[in-house]
Each structure stands twice: as C-alpha cells, then as structure tokens.
CSV table of C-alpha atoms and ligand atoms in Angstrom, one decimal:
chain,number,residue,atom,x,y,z
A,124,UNK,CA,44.4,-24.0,-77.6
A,125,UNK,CA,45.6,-26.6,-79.4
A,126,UNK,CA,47.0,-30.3,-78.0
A,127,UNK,CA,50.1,-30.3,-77.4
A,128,UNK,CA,51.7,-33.4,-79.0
A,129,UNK,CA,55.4,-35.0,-79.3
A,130,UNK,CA,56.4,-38.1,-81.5
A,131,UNK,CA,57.7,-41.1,-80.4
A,132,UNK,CA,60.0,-43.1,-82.6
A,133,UNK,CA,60.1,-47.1,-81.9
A,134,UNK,CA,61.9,-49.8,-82.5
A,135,UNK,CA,59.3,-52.5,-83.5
A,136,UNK,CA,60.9,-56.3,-83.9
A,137,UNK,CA,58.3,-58.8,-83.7
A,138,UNK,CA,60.3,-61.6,-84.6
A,139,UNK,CA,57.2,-64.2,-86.0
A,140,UNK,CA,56.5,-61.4,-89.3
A,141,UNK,CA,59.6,-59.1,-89.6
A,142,UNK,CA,62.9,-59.9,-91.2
A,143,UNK,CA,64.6,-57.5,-89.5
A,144,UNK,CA,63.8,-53.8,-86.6
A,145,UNK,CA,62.0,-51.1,-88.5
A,146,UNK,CA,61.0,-48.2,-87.1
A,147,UNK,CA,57.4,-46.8,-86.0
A,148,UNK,CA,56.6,-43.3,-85.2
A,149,UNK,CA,53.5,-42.4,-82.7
A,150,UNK,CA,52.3,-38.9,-82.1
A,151,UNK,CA,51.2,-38.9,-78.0
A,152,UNK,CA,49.1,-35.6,-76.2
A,153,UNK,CA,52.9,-34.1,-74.5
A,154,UNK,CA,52.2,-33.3,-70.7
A,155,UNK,CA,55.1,-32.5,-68.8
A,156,UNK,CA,54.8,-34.4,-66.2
A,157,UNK,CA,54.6,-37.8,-68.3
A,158,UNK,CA,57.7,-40.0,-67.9
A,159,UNK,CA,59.0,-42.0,-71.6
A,160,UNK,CA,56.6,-44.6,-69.6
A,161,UNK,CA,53.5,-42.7,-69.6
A,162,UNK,CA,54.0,-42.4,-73.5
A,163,UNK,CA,54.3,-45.8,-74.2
A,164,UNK,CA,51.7,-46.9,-72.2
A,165,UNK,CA,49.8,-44.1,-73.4
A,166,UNK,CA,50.3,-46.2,-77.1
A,167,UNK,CA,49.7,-49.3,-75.8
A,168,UNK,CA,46.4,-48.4,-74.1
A,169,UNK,CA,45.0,-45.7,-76.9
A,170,UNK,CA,47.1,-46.9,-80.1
A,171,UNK,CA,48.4,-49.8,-80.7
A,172,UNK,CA,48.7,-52.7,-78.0
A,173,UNK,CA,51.0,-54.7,-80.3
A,174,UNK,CA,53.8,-53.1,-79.0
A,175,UNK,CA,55.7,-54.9,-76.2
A,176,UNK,CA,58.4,-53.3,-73.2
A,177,UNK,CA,58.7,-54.3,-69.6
A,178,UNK,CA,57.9,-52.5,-67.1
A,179,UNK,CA,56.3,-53.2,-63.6
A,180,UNK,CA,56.7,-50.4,-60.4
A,181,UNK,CA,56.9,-47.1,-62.5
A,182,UNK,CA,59.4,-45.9,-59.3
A,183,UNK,CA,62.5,-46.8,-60.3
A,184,UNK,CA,62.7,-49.7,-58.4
A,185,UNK,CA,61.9,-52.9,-60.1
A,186,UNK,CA,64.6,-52.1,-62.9
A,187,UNK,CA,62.6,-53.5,-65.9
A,188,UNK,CA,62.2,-50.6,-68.3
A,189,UNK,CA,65.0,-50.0,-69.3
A,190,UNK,CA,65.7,-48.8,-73.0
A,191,UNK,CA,68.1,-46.8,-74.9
A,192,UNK,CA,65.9,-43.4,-75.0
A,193,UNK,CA,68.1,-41.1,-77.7
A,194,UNK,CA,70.9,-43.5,-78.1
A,195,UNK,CA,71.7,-42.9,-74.0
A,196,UNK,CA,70.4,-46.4,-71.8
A,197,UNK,CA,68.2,-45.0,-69.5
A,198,UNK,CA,65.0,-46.0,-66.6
A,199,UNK,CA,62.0,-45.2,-68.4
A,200,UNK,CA,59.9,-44.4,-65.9
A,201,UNK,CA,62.6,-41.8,-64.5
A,202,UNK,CA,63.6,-40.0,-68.0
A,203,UNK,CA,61.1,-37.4,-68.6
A,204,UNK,CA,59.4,-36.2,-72.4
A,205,UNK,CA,60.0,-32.5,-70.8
A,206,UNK,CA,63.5,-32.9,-71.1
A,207,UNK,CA,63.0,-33.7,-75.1
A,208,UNK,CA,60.1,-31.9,-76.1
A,209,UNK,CA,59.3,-30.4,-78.6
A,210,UNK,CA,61.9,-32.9,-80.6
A,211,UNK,CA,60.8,-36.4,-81.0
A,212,UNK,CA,62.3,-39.4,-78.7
A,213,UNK,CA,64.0,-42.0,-80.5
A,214,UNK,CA,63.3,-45.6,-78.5
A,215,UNK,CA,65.7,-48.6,-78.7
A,216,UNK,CA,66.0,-51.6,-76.7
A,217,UNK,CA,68.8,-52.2,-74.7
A,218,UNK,CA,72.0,-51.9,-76.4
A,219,UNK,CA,74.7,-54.8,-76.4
A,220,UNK,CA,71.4,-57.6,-75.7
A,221,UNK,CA,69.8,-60.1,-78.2
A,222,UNK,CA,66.2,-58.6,-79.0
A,223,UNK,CA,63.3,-60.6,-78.0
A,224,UNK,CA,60.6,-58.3,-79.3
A,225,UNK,CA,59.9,-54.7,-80.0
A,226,UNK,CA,61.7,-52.9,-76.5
A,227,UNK,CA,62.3,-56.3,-74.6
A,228,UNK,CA,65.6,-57.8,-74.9
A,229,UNK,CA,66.8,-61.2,-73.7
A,230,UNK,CA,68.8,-61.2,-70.3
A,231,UNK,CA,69.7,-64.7,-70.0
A,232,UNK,CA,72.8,-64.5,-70.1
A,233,UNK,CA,73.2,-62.1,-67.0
A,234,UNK,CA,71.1,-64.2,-65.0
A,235,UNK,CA,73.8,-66.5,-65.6
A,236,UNK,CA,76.1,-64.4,-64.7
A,237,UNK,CA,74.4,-63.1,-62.2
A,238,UNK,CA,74.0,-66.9,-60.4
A,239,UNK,CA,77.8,-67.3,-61.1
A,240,UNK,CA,78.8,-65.0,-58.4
A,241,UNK,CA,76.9,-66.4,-55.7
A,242,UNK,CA,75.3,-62.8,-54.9
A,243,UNK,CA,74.5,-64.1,-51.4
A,244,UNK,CA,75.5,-64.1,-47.6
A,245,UNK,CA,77.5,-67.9,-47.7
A,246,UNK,CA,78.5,-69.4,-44.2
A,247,UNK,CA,80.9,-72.0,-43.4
A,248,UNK,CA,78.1,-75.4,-42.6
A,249,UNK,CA,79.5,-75.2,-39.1
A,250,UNK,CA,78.8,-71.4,-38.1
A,251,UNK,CA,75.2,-71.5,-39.9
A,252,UNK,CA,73.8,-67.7,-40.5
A,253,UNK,CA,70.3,-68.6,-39.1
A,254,UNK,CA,71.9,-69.5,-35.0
A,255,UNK,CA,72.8,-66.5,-33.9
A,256,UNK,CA,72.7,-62.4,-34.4
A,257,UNK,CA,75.6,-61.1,-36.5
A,258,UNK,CA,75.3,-57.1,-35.8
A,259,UNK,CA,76.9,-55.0,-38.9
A,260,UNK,CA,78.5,-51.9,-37.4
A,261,UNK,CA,77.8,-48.6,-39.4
A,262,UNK,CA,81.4,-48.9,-40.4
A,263,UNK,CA,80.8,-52.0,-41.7
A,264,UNK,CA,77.8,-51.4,-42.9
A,265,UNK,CA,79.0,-48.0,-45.0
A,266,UNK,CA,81.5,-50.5,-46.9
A,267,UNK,CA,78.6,-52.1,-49.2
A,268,UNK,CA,75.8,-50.3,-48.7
A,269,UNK,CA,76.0,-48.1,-51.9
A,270,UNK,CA,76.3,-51.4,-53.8
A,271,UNK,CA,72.8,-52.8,-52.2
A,272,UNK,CA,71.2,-50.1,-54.1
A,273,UNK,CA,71.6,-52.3,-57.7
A,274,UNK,CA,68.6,-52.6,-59.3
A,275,UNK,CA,69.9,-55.1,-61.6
A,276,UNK,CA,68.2,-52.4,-64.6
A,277,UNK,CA,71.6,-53.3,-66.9
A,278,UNK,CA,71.7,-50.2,-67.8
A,279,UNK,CA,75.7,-50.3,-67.4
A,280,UNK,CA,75.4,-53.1,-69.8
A,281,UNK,CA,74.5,-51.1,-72.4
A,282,UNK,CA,77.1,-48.5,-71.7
A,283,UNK,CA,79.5,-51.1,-71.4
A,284,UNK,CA,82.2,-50.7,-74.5
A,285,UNK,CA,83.9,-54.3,-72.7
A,286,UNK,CA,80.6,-55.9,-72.7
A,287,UNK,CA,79.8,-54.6,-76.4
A,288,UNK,CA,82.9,-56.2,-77.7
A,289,UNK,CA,82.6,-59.4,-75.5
A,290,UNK,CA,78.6,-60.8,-74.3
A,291,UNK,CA,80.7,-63.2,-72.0
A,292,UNK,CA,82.3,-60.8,-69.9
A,293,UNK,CA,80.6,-60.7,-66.0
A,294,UNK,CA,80.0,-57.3,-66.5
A,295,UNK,CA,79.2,-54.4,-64.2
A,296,UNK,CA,76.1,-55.1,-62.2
A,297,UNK,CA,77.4,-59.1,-61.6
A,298,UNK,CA,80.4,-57.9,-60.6
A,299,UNK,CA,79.4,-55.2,-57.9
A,300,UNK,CA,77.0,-57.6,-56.7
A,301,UNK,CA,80.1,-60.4,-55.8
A,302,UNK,CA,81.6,-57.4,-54.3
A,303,UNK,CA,78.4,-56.6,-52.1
A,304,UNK,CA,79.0,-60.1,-50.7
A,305,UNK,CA,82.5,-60.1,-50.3
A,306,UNK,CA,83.2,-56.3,-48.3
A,307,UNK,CA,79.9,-57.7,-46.1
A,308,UNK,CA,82.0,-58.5,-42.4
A,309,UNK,CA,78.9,-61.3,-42.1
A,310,UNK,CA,79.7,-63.2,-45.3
A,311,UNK,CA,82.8,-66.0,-45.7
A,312,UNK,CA,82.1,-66.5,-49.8
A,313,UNK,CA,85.1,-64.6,-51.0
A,314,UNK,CA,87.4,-66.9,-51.8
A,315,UNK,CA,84.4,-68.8,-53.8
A,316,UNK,CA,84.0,-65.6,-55.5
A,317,UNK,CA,87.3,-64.8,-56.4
A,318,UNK,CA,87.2,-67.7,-58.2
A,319,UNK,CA,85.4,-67.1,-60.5
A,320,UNK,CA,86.2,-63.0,-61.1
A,321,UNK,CA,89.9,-63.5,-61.3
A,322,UNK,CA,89.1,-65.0,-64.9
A,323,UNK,CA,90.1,-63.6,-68.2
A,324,UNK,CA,86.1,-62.7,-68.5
A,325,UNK,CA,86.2,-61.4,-64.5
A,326,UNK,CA,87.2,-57.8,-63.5
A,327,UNK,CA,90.5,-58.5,-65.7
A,328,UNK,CA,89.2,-57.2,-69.1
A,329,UNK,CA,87.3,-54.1,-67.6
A,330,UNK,CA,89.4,-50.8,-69.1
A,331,UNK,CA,88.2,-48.5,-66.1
A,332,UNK,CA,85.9,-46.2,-69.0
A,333,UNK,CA,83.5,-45.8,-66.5
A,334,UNK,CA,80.4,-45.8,-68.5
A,335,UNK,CA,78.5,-47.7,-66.3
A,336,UNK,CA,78.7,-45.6,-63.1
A,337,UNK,CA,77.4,-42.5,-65.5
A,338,UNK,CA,74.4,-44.4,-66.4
A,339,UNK,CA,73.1,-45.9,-63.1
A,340,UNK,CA,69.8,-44.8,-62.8
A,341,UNK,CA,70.6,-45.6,-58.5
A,342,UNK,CA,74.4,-43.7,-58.1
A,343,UNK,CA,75.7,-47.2,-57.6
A,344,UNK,CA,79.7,-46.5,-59.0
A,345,UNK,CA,79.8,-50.0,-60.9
A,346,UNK,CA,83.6,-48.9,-61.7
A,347,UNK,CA,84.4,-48.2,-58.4
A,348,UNK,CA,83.8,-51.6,-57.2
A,349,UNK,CA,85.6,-53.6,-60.4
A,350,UNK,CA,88.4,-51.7,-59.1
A,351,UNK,CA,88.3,-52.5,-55.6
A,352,UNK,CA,87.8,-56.1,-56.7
A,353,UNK,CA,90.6,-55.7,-58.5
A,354,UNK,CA,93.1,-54.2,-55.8
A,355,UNK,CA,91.8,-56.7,-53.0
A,356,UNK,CA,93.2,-60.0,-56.1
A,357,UNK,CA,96.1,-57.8,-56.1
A,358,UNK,CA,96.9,-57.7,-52.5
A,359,UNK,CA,95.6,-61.7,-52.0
A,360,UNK,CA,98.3,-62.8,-54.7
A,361,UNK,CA,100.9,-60.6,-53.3
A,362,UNK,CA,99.9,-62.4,-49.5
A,363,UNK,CA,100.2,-65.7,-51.6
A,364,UNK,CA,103.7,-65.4,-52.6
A,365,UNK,CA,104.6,-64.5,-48.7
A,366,UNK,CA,106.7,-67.3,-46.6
A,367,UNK,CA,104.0,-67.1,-43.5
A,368,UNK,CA,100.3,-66.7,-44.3
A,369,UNK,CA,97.7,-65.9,-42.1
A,370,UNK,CA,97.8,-67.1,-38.7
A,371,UNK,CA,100.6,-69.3,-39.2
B,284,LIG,S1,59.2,-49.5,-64.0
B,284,LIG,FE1,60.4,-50.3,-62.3
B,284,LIG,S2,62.3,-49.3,-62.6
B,284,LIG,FE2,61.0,-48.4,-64.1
C-alpha cells in the first residue's frame, strides 16, 4: 500500500535573503497520530533544517509553538494533521507579531507588558511573604486558580481584533495575569496594578469579542477576567467618590 502523505504549506521569512514571506510546500509520510509538530520536525530532521519555529515540551505546557495553523492561532503540539488530512495545512506565524524568522515571531513587546503588571505575589516591606504561613482557603483559592493555568502561548494575541488594531494595548494574557495577583487573598499589589490597567491601553479599549477565551489552548477565559478587572475599577471609583472610605 502506498505512503500515505499530506502537504504542509510554510511561511518561510528569513530576513538576511528574502525581501519579503513566500511560501514553501513540504509533502510529509501522514500518520494520524502526528501532531502539526511532528510534521515540522519531521521537515526539519528529514528535509530541510533551514526552517525555524519554537517549540520545547511537545505537552502543551511550555507555550512556545504557537502558530496560526489554517488562519486559526493554535498550540502546535496539540492541533492534530488527522483533523486536516487529506487537505494540506497552511502554517503562519503568529498573527498581530513582528516576524523574526520563518514561524518565530518577536514577543518583546509582551514581555514588556507582561513585566508592567507586576505578575507577582507583592507584600507591604513590613508584613514580608517569606515570615510566616499564609494558608489560601479553597474558596480563595477557586477565585484565581483558572487564571494560573496561562501558559503565556499568546495565542489570544493573535485572536485579538483590539490588539490587531493597536500592538500597545496590554492585551489578554498580561491582563489575566495582574488579575491572578490581584483576586489572590495573599497578595497587596492591587492598587499598583490598577495603575497601570486603568489606562487608555488597560482593560479600557477591550470590546468584550471574546476571541481570546475561544482560542486558549488551557480554557483560561481571558475575557472573563478583563471584565472582572473592569467591574472591580468600577466599584473602586464609585468607593472613591464616597464621604467615608474604608475604615474611617
Ligand atoms: S511545545 Fe510546549 S506548548 Fe507546545
């Protein structure tokens, strides 16, 4: 019987030759149980090992390989040829990113982002973390523990129409990682935070599409917590305008 094959349609930039993306087609052996992965590393092994992606735990865990896989941002590792065969798969690098080379885009700019938010457990220097046990109760600890699941993959990047028409917006992932921080009974960082999301490139400018919940590879409802973000500034600026705060 003849072996099975399926082509595989790349985006090839290699910034030092090219003027501008082209196209490559590889024909791979097609086993069902390959991943988009296998196939490319299939190429790179056995074809041609000028072509370049990321990739590193092949579990859907380190979030690297990521790539647009028919137009739809997807986890390559997780996104199976079965579910395309026998029609080609088209591969593009992450949408709404500058490309770096072939599959590999540059993320700079949401490490930035990323760092902006302080996505960390911050203390007041008098009550320091590291003195004592703070126990999370499972009610507290149901209130972010669907947002530790981010694999930082960007995925909702791409899906992002927001982040399409504006790179500076915080974005998705950034934002549901301040909001991690900030629903966490052990952190005090939220007023630091809020800082910075209450901007015009914060949760403001996010339209509520939802695109980025669809895509995450990890069920992580990105859109869910922009909103919740956005109901808590809500409530704080309505506390803000009242005669007795807090404890007074
Ligand atoms: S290789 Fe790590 S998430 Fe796919």
């Amino acid at each position: 019987m003849p072996e099975l094959t399926i082509d595989i349609e790349v985006l090839r930039y290699r910034p030092e030759t090219d003027d501008e993306p082209s196209y490559q087609t590889y024909t791979v052996p097609y086993q069902d149980d390959w991943s988009v992965l296998d196939a490319l590393n299939h190429i790179k092994d056995h074809m041609d090992g000028s072509i370049s992606y990321r990739w590193s735990c092949h579990m859907a865990v380190c979030g690297s390989c990521g790539m647009m896989i028919d137009d739809v941002p997807h986890l390559s590792c997780k996104t199976f040829l079965r579910d395309y065969y026998p029609n080609k798969v088209k591969l593009d690098p992450l949408a709404n990113f500058p490309i770096e080379r072939d599959l590999v885009v540059n993320i700079e700019g949401f490490l930035e982002k990323l760092e902006s938010v302080k996505p960390y457990l911050i203390h007041a220097p008098d009550d320091p973390l590291n003195e004592t046990e703070y126990l999370e109760t499972p009610a507290e600890l149901i209130r972010f523990k669907q947002y530790t699941m981010c694999i930082n993959c960007l995925l909702c990047y791409s899906a992002c129409p927001e982040f399409a028409l504006d790179p500076d917006f915080t974005g998705p992932a950034a934002l549901t990682l301040a909001h991690r921080y900030n629903v966490d009974a052990r952190d005090q960082g939220t007023a630091e935070r809020t800082r910075i999301m209450n901007t015009e490139k914060g949760v403001w400018p996010c339209m509520f599409v939802g695109a980025c919940s669809e895509v995450c590879p990890k069920q992580v409802d990105p859109a869910a917590a922009v909103q919740q973000i956005k109901v808590a500034s809500v409530f704080d600026w309505y506390k803000s305008l009242l005669p007795f705060q807090d404890g007074e």
